[in-house]
PDB file of C-alpha atoms in Angstrom:
ATOM      1  CA  GLN A   1      24.065 -15.427  -1.235  1.00  0.00           C
ATOM      2  CA  THR A   2      20.416 -15.912  -0.219  1.00  0.00           C
ATOM      3  CA  LEU A   3      17.248 -15.069  -2.111  1.00  0.00           C
ATOM      4  CA  LEU A   4      15.194 -12.486  -0.150  1.00  0.00           C
ATOM      5  CA  LYS A   5      12.045 -14.640  -0.303  1.00  0.00           C
ATOM      6  CA  ASP A   6      13.955 -17.687   1.074  1.00  0.00           C
ATOM      7  CA  ALA A   7      15.500 -15.606   3.899  1.00  0.00           C
ATOM      8  CA  ILE A   8      12.089 -14.214   5.004  1.00  0.00           C
ATOM      9  CA  LEU A   9      10.439 -17.703   5.102  1.00  0.00           C
ATOM     10  CA  ALA A  10      13.507 -19.202   6.889  1.00  0.00           C
ATOM     11  CA  ASP A  11      13.444 -16.449   9.518  1.00  0.00           C
ATOM     12  CA  ASN A  12       9.736 -16.650  10.329  1.00  0.00           C
ATOM     13  CA  THR A  13       7.146 -19.231  11.344  1.00  0.00           C
ATOM     14  CA  VAL A  14       4.090 -18.930   9.107  1.00  0.00           C
ATOM     15  CA  ASN A  15       0.843 -18.766  11.074  1.00  0.00           C
ATOM     16  CA  GLU A  16      -2.085 -20.938  10.147  1.00  0.00           C
ATOM     17  CA  GLY A  17      -5.658 -19.654   9.750  1.00  0.00           C
ATOM     18  CA  THR A  18      -6.839 -16.047   9.531  1.00  0.00           C
ATOM     19  CA  PRO A  19      -6.289 -13.297  12.131  1.00  0.00           C
ATOM     20  CA  ASP A  20      -9.101 -11.174  13.581  1.00  0.00           C
ATOM     21  CA  PHE A  21      -9.083  -8.203  11.269  1.00  0.00           C
ATOM     22  CA  SER A  22     -11.625  -6.314  13.377  1.00  0.00           C
ATOM     23  CA  GLN A  23      -8.936  -5.720  16.008  1.00  0.00           C
ATOM     24  CA  PRO A  24      -5.679  -3.764  15.616  1.00  0.00           C
ATOM     25  CA  ALA A  25      -2.468  -5.850  15.679  1.00  0.00           C
ATOM     26  CA  THR A  26      -0.448  -4.256  18.432  1.00  0.00           C
ATOM     27  CA  THR A  27       2.009  -7.112  19.115  1.00  0.00           C
ATOM     28  CA  ASP A  28       4.328  -9.002  16.792  1.00  0.00           C
ATOM     29  CA  GLU A  29       2.022 -11.446  15.085  1.00  0.00           C
ATOM     30  CA  GLY A  30       4.571 -12.558  12.538  1.00  0.00           C
ATOM     31  CA  VAL A  31       3.751 -13.884   9.073  1.00  0.00           C
ATOM     32  CA  TRP A  32       0.407 -14.989   7.680  1.00  0.00           C
ATOM     33  CA  THR A  33      -0.794 -16.166   4.283  1.00  0.00           C
ATOM     34  CA  ALA A  34      -3.492 -15.109   1.886  1.00  0.00           C
ATOM     35  CA  GLU A  35      -4.128 -15.568  -1.805  1.00  0.00           C
ATOM     36  CA  ASP A  36      -3.429 -12.829  -4.305  1.00  0.00           C
ATOM     37  CA  ASN A  37      -3.866 -12.830  -8.066  1.00  0.00           C
ATOM     38  CA  LEU A  38      -0.714 -14.766  -8.710  1.00  0.00           C
ATOM     39  CA  GLY A  39      -0.730 -17.398  -5.866  1.00  0.00           C
ATOM     40  CA  THR A  40       0.003 -17.502  -2.155  1.00  0.00           C
ATOM     41  CA  SER A  41       1.233 -14.328  -0.477  1.00  0.00           C
ATOM     42  CA  TYR A  42       3.042 -14.138   2.840  1.00  0.00           C
ATOM     43  CA  TYR A  43       2.376 -10.932   4.813  1.00  0.00           C
ATOM     44  CA  PHE A  44       3.796  -9.351   7.920  1.00  0.00           C
ATOM     45  CA  ARG A  45       1.301  -8.366  10.655  1.00  0.00           C
ATOM     46  CA  GLY A  46       1.611  -6.217  13.814  1.00  0.00           C
ATOM     47  CA  ALA A  47       4.679  -4.894  15.664  1.00  0.00           C
ATOM     48  CA  VAL A  48       7.146  -6.983  13.639  1.00  0.00           C
ATOM     49  CA  THR A  49      10.832  -6.103  14.015  1.00  0.00           C
ATOM     50  CA  ASN A  50      12.488  -8.250  11.283  1.00  0.00           C
ATOM     51  CA  ASN A  51      11.105  -6.806   8.046  1.00  0.00           C
ATOM     52  CA  TYR A  52      13.595  -3.958   7.491  1.00  0.00           C
ATOM     53  CA  VAL A  53      15.280  -3.660   4.030  1.00  0.00           C
ATOM     54  CA  SER A  54      18.073  -1.302   2.967  1.00  0.00           C
ATOM     55  CA  PHE A  55      17.797  -0.507  -0.770  1.00  0.00           C
ATOM     56  CA  ALA A  56      18.832   2.409  -2.980  1.00  0.00           C
ATOM     57  CA  GLY A  57      20.086   4.429  -0.015  1.00  0.00           C
ATOM     58  CA  PHE A  58      16.791   4.239   1.849  1.00  0.00           C
ATOM     59  CA  TYR A  59      15.144   2.070   4.425  1.00  0.00           C
ATOM     60  CA  TRP A  60      11.987   0.085   3.637  1.00  0.00           C
ATOM     61  CA  ARG A  61       9.621  -2.287   5.468  1.00  0.00           C
ATOM     62  CA  ILE A  62       8.519  -5.547   3.823  1.00  0.00           C
ATOM     63  CA  ILE A  63       4.749  -5.690   3.428  1.00  0.00           C
ATOM     64  CA  ARG A  64       4.596  -9.177   1.883  1.00  0.00           C
ATOM     65  CA  ILE A  65       5.918 -11.753  -0.474  1.00  0.00           C
ATOM     66  CA  ASN A  66       3.714 -11.632  -3.512  1.00  0.00           C
ATOM     67  CA  GLY A  67       2.268 -14.743  -5.138  1.00  0.00           C
ATOM     68  CA  ASP A  68       4.902 -14.676  -7.851  1.00  0.00           C
ATOM     69  CA  GLY A  69       7.768 -14.518  -5.326  1.00  0.00           C
ATOM     70  CA  SER A  70       8.507 -10.824  -5.731  1.00  0.00           C
ATOM     71  CA  ILE A  71       8.762  -8.777  -2.497  1.00  0.00           C
ATOM     72  CA  ARG A  72       6.553  -5.751  -1.815  1.00  0.00           C
ATOM     73  CA  ILE A  73       8.218  -3.067   0.273  1.00  0.00           C
ATOM     74  CA  ILE A  74       7.144   0.390   1.520  1.00  0.00           C
ATOM     75  CA  TYR A  75       9.381   3.378   1.946  1.00  0.00           C
ATOM     76  CA  ASP A  76      10.336   4.039   5.587  1.00  0.00           C
ATOM     77  CA  GLY A  77      12.969   6.826   5.483  1.00  0.00           C
ATOM     78  CA  THR A  78      16.624   7.730   5.254  1.00  0.00           C
ATOM     79  CA  ASN A  79      17.140   6.250   8.678  1.00  0.00           C
ATOM     80  CA  ALA A  80      15.820   2.968  10.171  1.00  0.00           C
ATOM     81  CA  HIS A  81      12.850   3.860  12.350  1.00  0.00           C
ATOM     82  CA  ALA A  82      11.560   1.813  15.297  1.00  0.00           C
ATOM     83  CA  ASN A  83       7.938   0.830  15.537  1.00  0.00           C
ATOM     84  CA  GLY A  84       5.875   3.530  17.258  1.00  0.00           C
ATOM     85  CA  GLU A  85       8.243   6.338  16.091  1.00  0.00           C
ATOM     86  CA  SER A  86       6.519   9.411  14.682  1.00  0.00           C
ATOM     87  CA  SER A  87       8.628  10.974  11.937  1.00  0.00           C
ATOM     88  CA  THR A  88       8.111  12.891   8.671  1.00  0.00           C
ATOM     89  CA  ASP A  89      11.317  11.096   7.496  1.00  0.00           C
ATOM     90  CA  ARG A  90       9.177   7.983   6.981  1.00  0.00           C
ATOM     91  CA  GLN A  91       7.622   9.550   3.849  1.00  0.00           C
ATOM     92  CA  THR A  92       9.107  11.281   0.767  1.00  0.00           C
ATOM     93  CA  GLY A  93       6.956  14.345   1.155  1.00  0.00           C
ATOM     94  CA  THR A  94       3.259  15.263   0.835  1.00  0.00           C
ATOM     95  CA  SER A  95       0.928  15.584  -2.114  1.00  0.00           C
ATOM     96  CA  ALA A  96      -2.693  15.710  -3.041  1.00  0.00           C
ATOM     97  CA  TYR A  97      -4.030  12.483  -4.460  1.00  0.00           C
ATOM     98  CA  ASN A  98      -5.704  14.410  -7.228  1.00  0.00           C
ATOM     99  CA  SER A  99      -6.133  18.090  -8.056  1.00  0.00           C
ATOM    100  CA  SER A 100      -9.931  17.883  -8.348  1.00  0.00           C
ATOM    101  CA  SER A 101     -12.504  16.067  -6.193  1.00  0.00           C
ATOM    102  CA  ASN A 102     -15.903  16.996  -7.657  1.00  0.00           C
ATOM    103  CA  ALA A 103     -16.373  13.760  -9.600  1.00  0.00           C
ATOM    104  CA  SER A 104     -16.021  10.198  -8.439  1.00  0.00           C
ATOM    105  CA  TYR A 105     -13.466   9.199 -11.129  1.00  0.00           C
ATOM    106  CA  TYR A 106     -10.917  11.338  -9.348  1.00  0.00           C
ATOM    107  CA  VAL A 107     -10.262   8.421  -7.009  1.00  0.00           C
ATOM    108  CA  GLY A 108      -8.439   6.805  -9.927  1.00  0.00           C
ATOM    109  CA  TYR A 109      -4.658   6.336  -9.976  1.00  0.00           C
ATOM    110  CA  THR A 110      -5.411   7.132 -13.559  1.00  0.00           C
ATOM    111  CA  TYR A 111      -8.919   8.181 -14.572  1.00  0.00           C
ATOM    112  CA  GLN A 112     -11.151   8.561 -17.587  1.00  0.00           C
ATOM    113  CA  THR A 113     -13.701  11.390 -17.528  1.00  0.00           C
ATOM    114  CA  GLY A 114     -17.211  10.211 -16.908  1.00  0.00           C
ATOM    115  CA  ALA A 115     -16.184   6.528 -16.493  1.00  0.00           C
ATOM    116  CA  GLN A 116     -15.956   4.264 -13.481  1.00  0.00           C
ATOM    117  CA  ARG A 117     -12.477   3.194 -14.609  1.00  0.00           C
ATOM    118  CA  PRO A 118     -10.347   3.638 -17.774  1.00  0.00           C
ATOM    119  CA  SER A 119     -11.316   1.424 -20.694  1.00  0.00           C
ATOM    120  CA  SER A 120      -7.977  -0.453 -20.769  1.00  0.00           C
ATOM    121  CA  GLN A 121      -5.264  -1.393 -18.375  1.00  0.00           C
ATOM    122  CA  ASN A 122      -2.745   1.345 -17.559  1.00  0.00           C
ATOM    123  CA  SER A 123      -4.584   3.907 -19.664  1.00  0.00           C
ATOM    124  CA  GLY A 124      -6.249   7.198 -18.663  1.00  0.00           C
ATOM    125  CA  THR A 125      -5.138  10.510 -17.279  1.00  0.00           C
ATOM    126  CA  ALA A 126      -2.554  10.240 -14.522  1.00  0.00           C
ATOM    127  CA  SER A 127      -3.493  11.400 -11.008  1.00  0.00           C
ATOM    128  CA  VAL A 128      -1.389  13.990  -9.292  1.00  0.00           C
ATOM    129  CA  ILE A 129       0.071  11.365  -6.986  1.00  0.00           C
ATOM    130  CA  LYS A 130       1.018   9.071  -9.804  1.00  0.00           C
ATOM    131  CA  GLY A 131       3.067  11.909 -11.308  1.00  0.00           C
ATOM    132  CA  VAL A 132       4.763  12.509  -8.006  1.00  0.00           C
ATOM    133  CA  LEU A 133       5.640   8.802  -7.574  1.00  0.00           C
ATOM    134  CA  ASP A 134       6.809   8.348 -11.115  1.00  0.00           C
ATOM    135  CA  SER A 135       9.131  11.356 -10.826  1.00  0.00           C
ATOM    136  CA  TRP A 136      10.516  10.127  -7.463  1.00  0.00           C
ATOM    137  CA  TYR A 137      11.177   6.690  -8.896  1.00  0.00           C
ATOM    138  CA  SER A 138      12.921   8.066 -11.956  1.00  0.00           C
ATOM    139  CA  THR A 139      15.402  10.068  -9.859  1.00  0.00           C
ATOM    140  CA  ASN A 140      15.847   7.728  -6.867  1.00  0.00           C
ATOM    141  CA  ILE A 141      15.644   4.184  -8.288  1.00  0.00           C
ATOM    142  CA  ALA A 142      16.068   4.244 -12.091  1.00  0.00           C
ATOM    143  CA  GLY A 143      18.481   7.136 -11.825  1.00  0.00           C
ATOM    144  CA  LYS A 144      20.694   5.099  -9.589  1.00  0.00           C
ATOM    145  CA  GLY A 145      20.817   2.184 -12.096  1.00  0.00           C
ATOM    146  CA  LEU A 146      18.553  -0.002  -9.995  1.00  0.00           C
ATOM    147  CA  ASP A 147      15.526  -0.363 -12.270  1.00  0.00           C
ATOM    148  CA  ASP A 148      16.372  -3.984 -12.996  1.00  0.00           C
ATOM    149  CA  LYS A 149      15.855  -4.809  -9.260  1.00  0.00           C
ATOM    150  CA  VAL A 150      12.200  -3.800  -9.430  1.00  0.00           C
ATOM    151  CA  VAL A 151       9.350  -5.523 -11.334  1.00  0.00           C
ATOM    152  CA  SER A 152       6.066  -4.175 -12.613  1.00  0.00           C
ATOM    153  CA  SER A 153       4.147  -7.407 -11.957  1.00  0.00           C
ATOM    154  CA  PRO A 154       2.118  -8.142  -9.806  1.00  0.00           C
ATOM    155  CA  GLY A 155       1.136  -4.485 -10.066  1.00  0.00           C
ATOM    156  CA  PHE A 156      -0.929  -2.260  -7.822  1.00  0.00           C
ATOM    157  CA  CYS A 157      -4.715  -2.494  -7.208  1.00  0.00           C
ATOM    158  CA  ASN A 158      -6.850   0.648  -7.423  1.00  0.00           C
ATOM    159  CA  ASP A 159     -10.094  -1.190  -6.833  1.00  0.00           C
ATOM    160  CA  ARG A 160     -13.006   0.712  -8.265  1.00  0.00           C
ATOM    161  CA  ASN A 161     -15.650  -1.925  -7.835  1.00  0.00           C
ATOM    162  CA  THR A 162     -18.554  -0.618  -5.679  1.00  0.00           C
ATOM    163  CA  ALA A 163     -19.728  -1.936  -2.346  1.00  0.00           C
ATOM    164  CA  SER A 164     -22.736  -4.234  -2.184  1.00  0.00           C
ATOM    165  CA  GLY A 165     -25.848  -2.181  -2.910  1.00  0.00           C
ATOM    166  CA  SER A 166     -23.888   0.812  -4.185  1.00  0.00           C
ATOM    167  CA  ASN A 167     -24.435   1.970  -7.719  1.00  0.00           C
ATOM    168  CA  TRP A 168     -21.590   3.905  -9.495  1.00  0.00           C
ATOM    169  CA  VAL A 169     -22.339   7.445 -10.500  1.00  0.00           C
ATOM    170  CA  SER A 170     -20.031  10.177 -11.701  1.00  0.00           C
ATOM    171  CA  SER A 171     -21.357  12.852  -9.297  1.00  0.00           C
ATOM    172  CA  GLY A 172     -24.289  14.056  -7.242  1.00  0.00           C
ATOM    173  CA  THR A 173     -25.020  10.899  -5.213  1.00  0.00           C
ATOM    174  CA  THR A 174     -23.212   9.324  -2.213  1.00  0.00           C
ATOM    175  CA  PHE A 175     -21.911   5.811  -2.827  1.00  0.00           C
ATOM    176  CA  TYR A 176     -19.125   3.574  -1.520  1.00  0.00           C
ATOM    177  CA  TYR A 177     -16.378   1.539  -3.183  1.00  0.00           C
ATOM    178  CA  ALA A 178     -15.794  -2.110  -2.454  1.00  0.00           C
ATOM    179  CA  ALA A 179     -12.845  -1.530  -0.032  1.00  0.00           C
ATOM    180  CA  TYR A 180     -15.223   0.519   2.166  1.00  0.00           C
ATOM    181  CA  GLY A 181     -17.532  -2.433   2.389  1.00  0.00           C
ATOM    182  CA  ARG A 182     -14.683  -4.837   3.072  1.00  0.00           C
ATOM    183  CA  LEU A 183     -12.830  -2.816   5.680  1.00  0.00           C
ATOM    184  CA  VAL A 184     -15.315  -0.612   7.412  1.00  0.00           C
ATOM    185  CA  SER A 185     -18.337  -2.987   7.491  1.00  0.00           C
ATOM    186  CA  ALA A 186     -17.168  -6.559   7.043  1.00  0.00           C
ATOM    187  CA  LYS A 187     -13.564  -6.427   8.209  1.00  0.00           C
ATOM    188  CA  THR A 188     -12.604  -8.843   5.442  1.00  0.00           C
ATOM    189  CA  PRO A 189      -9.552  -7.545   3.478  1.00  0.00           C
ATOM    190  CA  THR A 190      -8.374  -9.213   0.312  1.00  0.00           C
ATOM    191  CA  LEU A 191      -5.124  -9.248  -1.790  1.00  0.00           C
ATOM    192  CA  GLU A 192      -7.033 -10.099  -4.914  1.00  0.00           C
ATOM    193  CA  CYS A 193      -7.949  -7.515  -7.530  1.00  0.00           C
ATOM    194  CA  SER A 194     -10.962  -8.616  -9.578  1.00  0.00           C
ATOM    195  CA  ASN A 195     -10.881  -6.171 -12.498  1.00  0.00           C
ATOM    196  CA  THR A 196      -7.779  -6.141 -14.759  1.00  0.00           C
ATOM    197  CA  ASN A 197      -8.268  -2.458 -15.551  1.00  0.00           C
ATOM    198  CA  ASP A 198      -7.822  -1.690 -11.833  1.00  0.00           C
ATOM    199  CA  ILE A 199      -4.348  -3.310 -11.748  1.00  0.00           C
ATOM    200  CA  TYR A 200      -1.466  -0.884 -12.630  1.00  0.00           C
ATOM    201  CA  THR A 201       1.573  -2.798 -13.862  1.00  0.00           C
ATOM    202  CA  THR A 202       3.963   0.016 -12.956  1.00  0.00           C
ATOM    203  CA  LYS A 203       7.305   0.017 -11.092  1.00  0.00           C
ATOM    204  CA  VAL A 204       6.034   2.215  -8.202  1.00  0.00           C
ATOM    205  CA  GLY A 205       2.706   2.655  -6.441  1.00  0.00           C
ATOM    206  CA  LEU A 206       1.074   2.947  -3.065  1.00  0.00           C
ATOM    207  CA  ILE A 207      -0.007   0.467  -0.388  1.00  0.00           C
ATOM    208  CA  THR A 208      -3.683  -0.671  -0.523  1.00  0.00           C
ATOM    209  CA  ALA A 209      -6.054  -0.186   2.374  1.00  0.00           C
ATOM    210  CA  ASP A 210      -6.505  -3.986   2.408  1.00  0.00           C
ATOM    211  CA  GLU A 211      -2.749  -4.367   2.943  1.00  0.00           C
ATOM    212  CA  VAL A 212      -2.946  -1.874   5.792  1.00  0.00           C
ATOM    213  CA  SER A 213      -5.762  -3.960   7.346  1.00  0.00           C
ATOM    214  CA  MET A 214      -3.778  -7.192   6.991  1.00  0.00           C
ATOM    215  CA  ALA A 215      -0.724  -5.492   8.642  1.00  0.00           C
ATOM    216  CA  GLY A 216      -2.860  -4.504  11.638  1.00  0.00           C
ATOM    217  CA  GLY A 217      -4.618  -1.260  10.894  1.00  0.00           C
ATOM    218  CA  VAL A 218      -8.381  -0.901  11.520  1.00  0.00           C
ATOM    219  CA  TYR A 219     -10.772   1.789  10.345  1.00  0.00           C
ATOM    220  CA  GLY A 220     -11.511   4.098  13.242  1.00  0.00           C
ATOM    221  CA  THR A 221      -9.313   2.337  15.797  1.00  0.00           C
ATOM    222  CA  SER A 222      -5.921   3.789  16.767  1.00  0.00           C
ATOM    223  CA  ASN A 223      -2.740   1.662  16.538  1.00  0.00           C
ATOM    224  CA  SER A 224       0.642   3.217  17.206  1.00  0.00           C
ATOM    225  CA  SER A 225       2.425  -0.164  17.668  1.00  0.00           C
ATOM    226  CA  TYR A 226       2.412  -1.787  14.238  1.00  0.00           C
ATOM    227  CA  TYR A 227       5.103  -1.361  11.674  1.00  0.00           C
ATOM    228  CA  LEU A 228       3.029   0.909   9.362  1.00  0.00           C
ATOM    229  CA  TYR A 229       2.474   3.615  11.980  1.00  0.00           C
ATOM    230  CA  THR A 230       4.424   6.743  11.233  1.00  0.00           C
ATOM    231  CA  GLY A 231       2.595   9.431  13.220  1.00  0.00           C
ATOM    232  CA  GLN A 232       1.638  11.083   9.915  1.00  0.00           C
ATOM    233  CA  TYR A 233      -1.238  11.061   7.490  1.00  0.00           C
ATOM    234  CA  TYR A 234      -0.367   9.182   4.290  1.00  0.00           C
ATOM    235  CA  TRP A 235      -2.192   7.872   1.220  1.00  0.00           C
ATOM    236  CA  THR A 236      -3.203   4.421   0.212  1.00  0.00           C
ATOM    237  CA  MET A 237      -4.459   3.842  -3.301  1.00  0.00           C
ATOM    238  CA  SER A 238      -7.848   2.370  -2.369  1.00  0.00           C
ATOM    239  CA  PRO A 239     -10.935   4.397  -3.196  1.00  0.00           C
ATOM    240  CA  SER A 240     -13.440   4.630  -0.324  1.00  0.00           C
ATOM    241  CA  GLY A 241     -16.341   6.590  -1.671  1.00  0.00           C
ATOM    242  CA  PHE A 242     -17.968   9.655  -3.208  1.00  0.00           C
ATOM    243  CA  THR A 243     -19.990  11.865  -0.909  1.00  0.00           C
ATOM    244  CA  SER A 244     -22.704  14.275  -2.073  1.00  0.00           C
ATOM    245  CA  PRO A 245     -22.596  16.965  -3.225  1.00  0.00           C
ATOM    246  CA  GLY A 246     -19.110  16.419  -4.590  1.00  0.00           C
ATOM    247  CA  THR A 247     -16.169  14.826  -2.778  1.00  0.00           C
ATOM    248  CA  ALA A 248     -14.130  11.918  -4.071  1.00  0.00           C
ATOM    249  CA  ARG A 249     -12.433  10.087  -1.214  1.00  0.00           C
ATOM    250  CA  VAL A 250      -9.564   7.667  -0.907  1.00  0.00           C
ATOM    251  CA  PHE A 251      -8.427   5.786   2.218  1.00  0.00           C
ATOM    252  CA  CYS A 252      -5.562   7.207   4.252  1.00  0.00           C
ATOM    253  CA  VAL A 253      -3.580   5.988   7.237  1.00  0.00           C
ATOM    254  CA  ILE A 254      -3.876   8.860   9.719  1.00  0.00           C
ATOM    255  CA  SER A 255      -1.586  10.076  12.513  1.00  0.00           C
ATOM    256  CA  THR A 256      -3.045   7.700  15.086  1.00  0.00           C
ATOM    257  CA  GLY A 257      -2.306   4.705  12.850  1.00  0.00           C
ATOM    258  CA  ASN A 258      -5.858   3.850  11.744  1.00  0.00           C
ATOM    259  CA  LEU A 259      -7.542   3.879   8.391  1.00  0.00           C
ATOM    260  CA  SER A 260      -9.749   6.869   7.455  1.00  0.00           C
ATOM    261  CA  SER A 261     -11.494   8.190   4.381  1.00  0.00           C
ATOM    262  CA  HIS A 262     -10.059  11.432   2.972  1.00  0.00           C
ATOM    263  CA  HIS A 263     -10.752  14.140   0.364  1.00  0.00           C
ATOM    264  CA  VAL A 264      -8.491  13.523  -2.683  1.00  0.00           C
ATOM    265  CA  ALA A 265      -7.396  17.164  -2.849  1.00  0.00           C
ATOM    266  CA  TYR A 266      -5.905  17.223   0.596  1.00  0.00           C
ATOM    267  CA  ALA A 267      -2.103  17.100   0.988  1.00  0.00           C
ATOM    268  CA  ARG A 268      -1.105  13.789   2.658  1.00  0.00           C
ATOM    269  CA  GLY A 269       2.095  11.794   2.941  1.00  0.00           C
ATOM    270  CA  VAL A 270       3.593   9.893   0.086  1.00  0.00           C
ATOM    271  CA  ARG A 271       5.215   6.505   0.832  1.00  0.00           C
ATOM    272  CA  PRO A 272       6.381   4.802  -2.421  1.00  0.00           C
ATOM    273  CA  VAL A 273       5.785   1.045  -2.636  1.00  0.00           C
ATOM    274  CA  LEU A 274       8.004  -1.180  -4.888  1.00  0.00           C
ATOM    275  CA  ASN A 275       8.000  -4.884  -5.844  1.00  0.00           C
ATOM    276  CA  LEU A 276      11.553  -6.210  -5.713  1.00  0.00           C
ATOM    277  CA  SER A 277      12.371  -8.922  -8.154  1.00  0.00           C
ATOM    278  CA  ALA A 278      12.050 -12.537  -6.870  1.00  0.00           C
ATOM    279  CA  ASP A 279      15.712 -13.152  -7.760  1.00  0.00           C
ATOM    280  CA  VAL A 280      17.227 -10.353  -5.614  1.00  0.00           C
ATOM    281  CA  THR A 281      19.864 -11.571  -3.119  1.00  0.00           C
ATOM    282  CA  LEU A 282      20.803 -10.099   0.212  1.00  0.00           C
ATOM    283  CA  THR A 283      22.851  -9.953   3.353  1.00  0.00           C
ATOM    284  CA  GLY A 284      21.642  -9.154   6.867  1.00  0.00           C
ATOM    285  CA  SER A 285      18.891 -10.452   9.127  1.00  0.00           C
ATOM    286  CA  GLY A 286      16.018  -7.985   8.588  1.00  0.00           C
ATOM    287  CA  THR A 287      16.286  -6.169  11.905  1.00  0.00           C
ATOM    288  CA  GLN A 288      16.536  -2.393  12.483  1.00  0.00           C
ATOM    289  CA  THR A 289      20.253  -2.619  13.237  1.00  0.00           C
ATOM    290  CA  ASP A 290      20.984  -5.363  10.701  1.00  0.00           C
ATOM    291  CA  PRO A 291      18.486  -4.909   7.809  1.00  0.00           C
ATOM    292  CA  TYR A 292      18.307  -7.067   4.759  1.00  0.00           C
ATOM    293  CA  VAL A 293      20.629  -5.386   2.298  1.00  0.00           C
ATOM    294  CA  VAL A 294      19.623  -5.973  -1.302  1.00  0.00           C
ATOM    295  CA  SER A 295      22.449  -6.854  -3.642  1.00  0.00           C
TER     296      SER A 295
END
C-alpha cells in the first residue's frame, strides 16, 4: 500500500515560484509549496479534481501536505461533490463562532477575558464553535475507532497578532488583526503561525483564511470554480478585526466563494478540518469517482 503523502506527490507536478494571490484561482493550478512551522508544505490551488479523500464515512478535500508529512483535509460531505456545486451537505451544520461579540477576545478559538490571547497554549475558555467541533469529532471520528489516524500536530493557527499600525484593545476602538493586513491589503498569505499560544494542538479545527487564499479565494472577489466553493457561508478560524462600538469579527468564506469579515455571533457553516497521520495508507487515485480511501 502507498502512503498518502507519496501518492499526492507522485500524482502531481509541483509548481515553482509563488502564484498571484491577488487573483482568484479559477482553473486547476495544481500543487504549490510554502513553508509552515514544521517545514515545506505542499498545497492544492484552484479547480483541482484529484484531492478527494474518503475517510470515516465522509468525503473530504485535501488542503495540503503539512511540513511534518501529515495531511490536512477539510470536510466535504456525505457525497463526493464536484467543484462549483452548491450544497449544504458540504458542511456538518451551522453555528455561531462565539456567543458574544462585544469584546475583541471573542475572536479566539479559546479566549481569556481581557487578554489578547490566553496566557498558555491550548488554555482559555472554549469558543462555541470549538465545542461544536469537539463534539462532532468525538462522535464521528473517535467514536468510530479512528482517532489513531488523526494527529494533533501541526495544530491550527488562530492568529491574534495585529496588523501593522493596529494596537490591540479589548473594546471600544476599531482595529485589525494580522490576517486582515495580509489578505485584504497585501495579498500575502502565510502558513506560518508566529505565536505559540495561537497554535491549538487539537485533533479538529477549521481552515485558516490564509489557506483559503492559497487555495484560490480572494477577499471581495467571487470564485465559484475552486475546490473550496460550497455556495454557503462557512467559518475560518482567522480573526479579522474588532469594529467600534463592539463587534468581534472572524473571516468567513461566503456563498460566492470569496473571503469576507463576519460578526462572530452569526450562524455560519461548520466544515471540520483534520490532520491525517503521515503514515496513513490508501487506495484510489484522488478523483471524485475514485477518491483516495484511507486505510
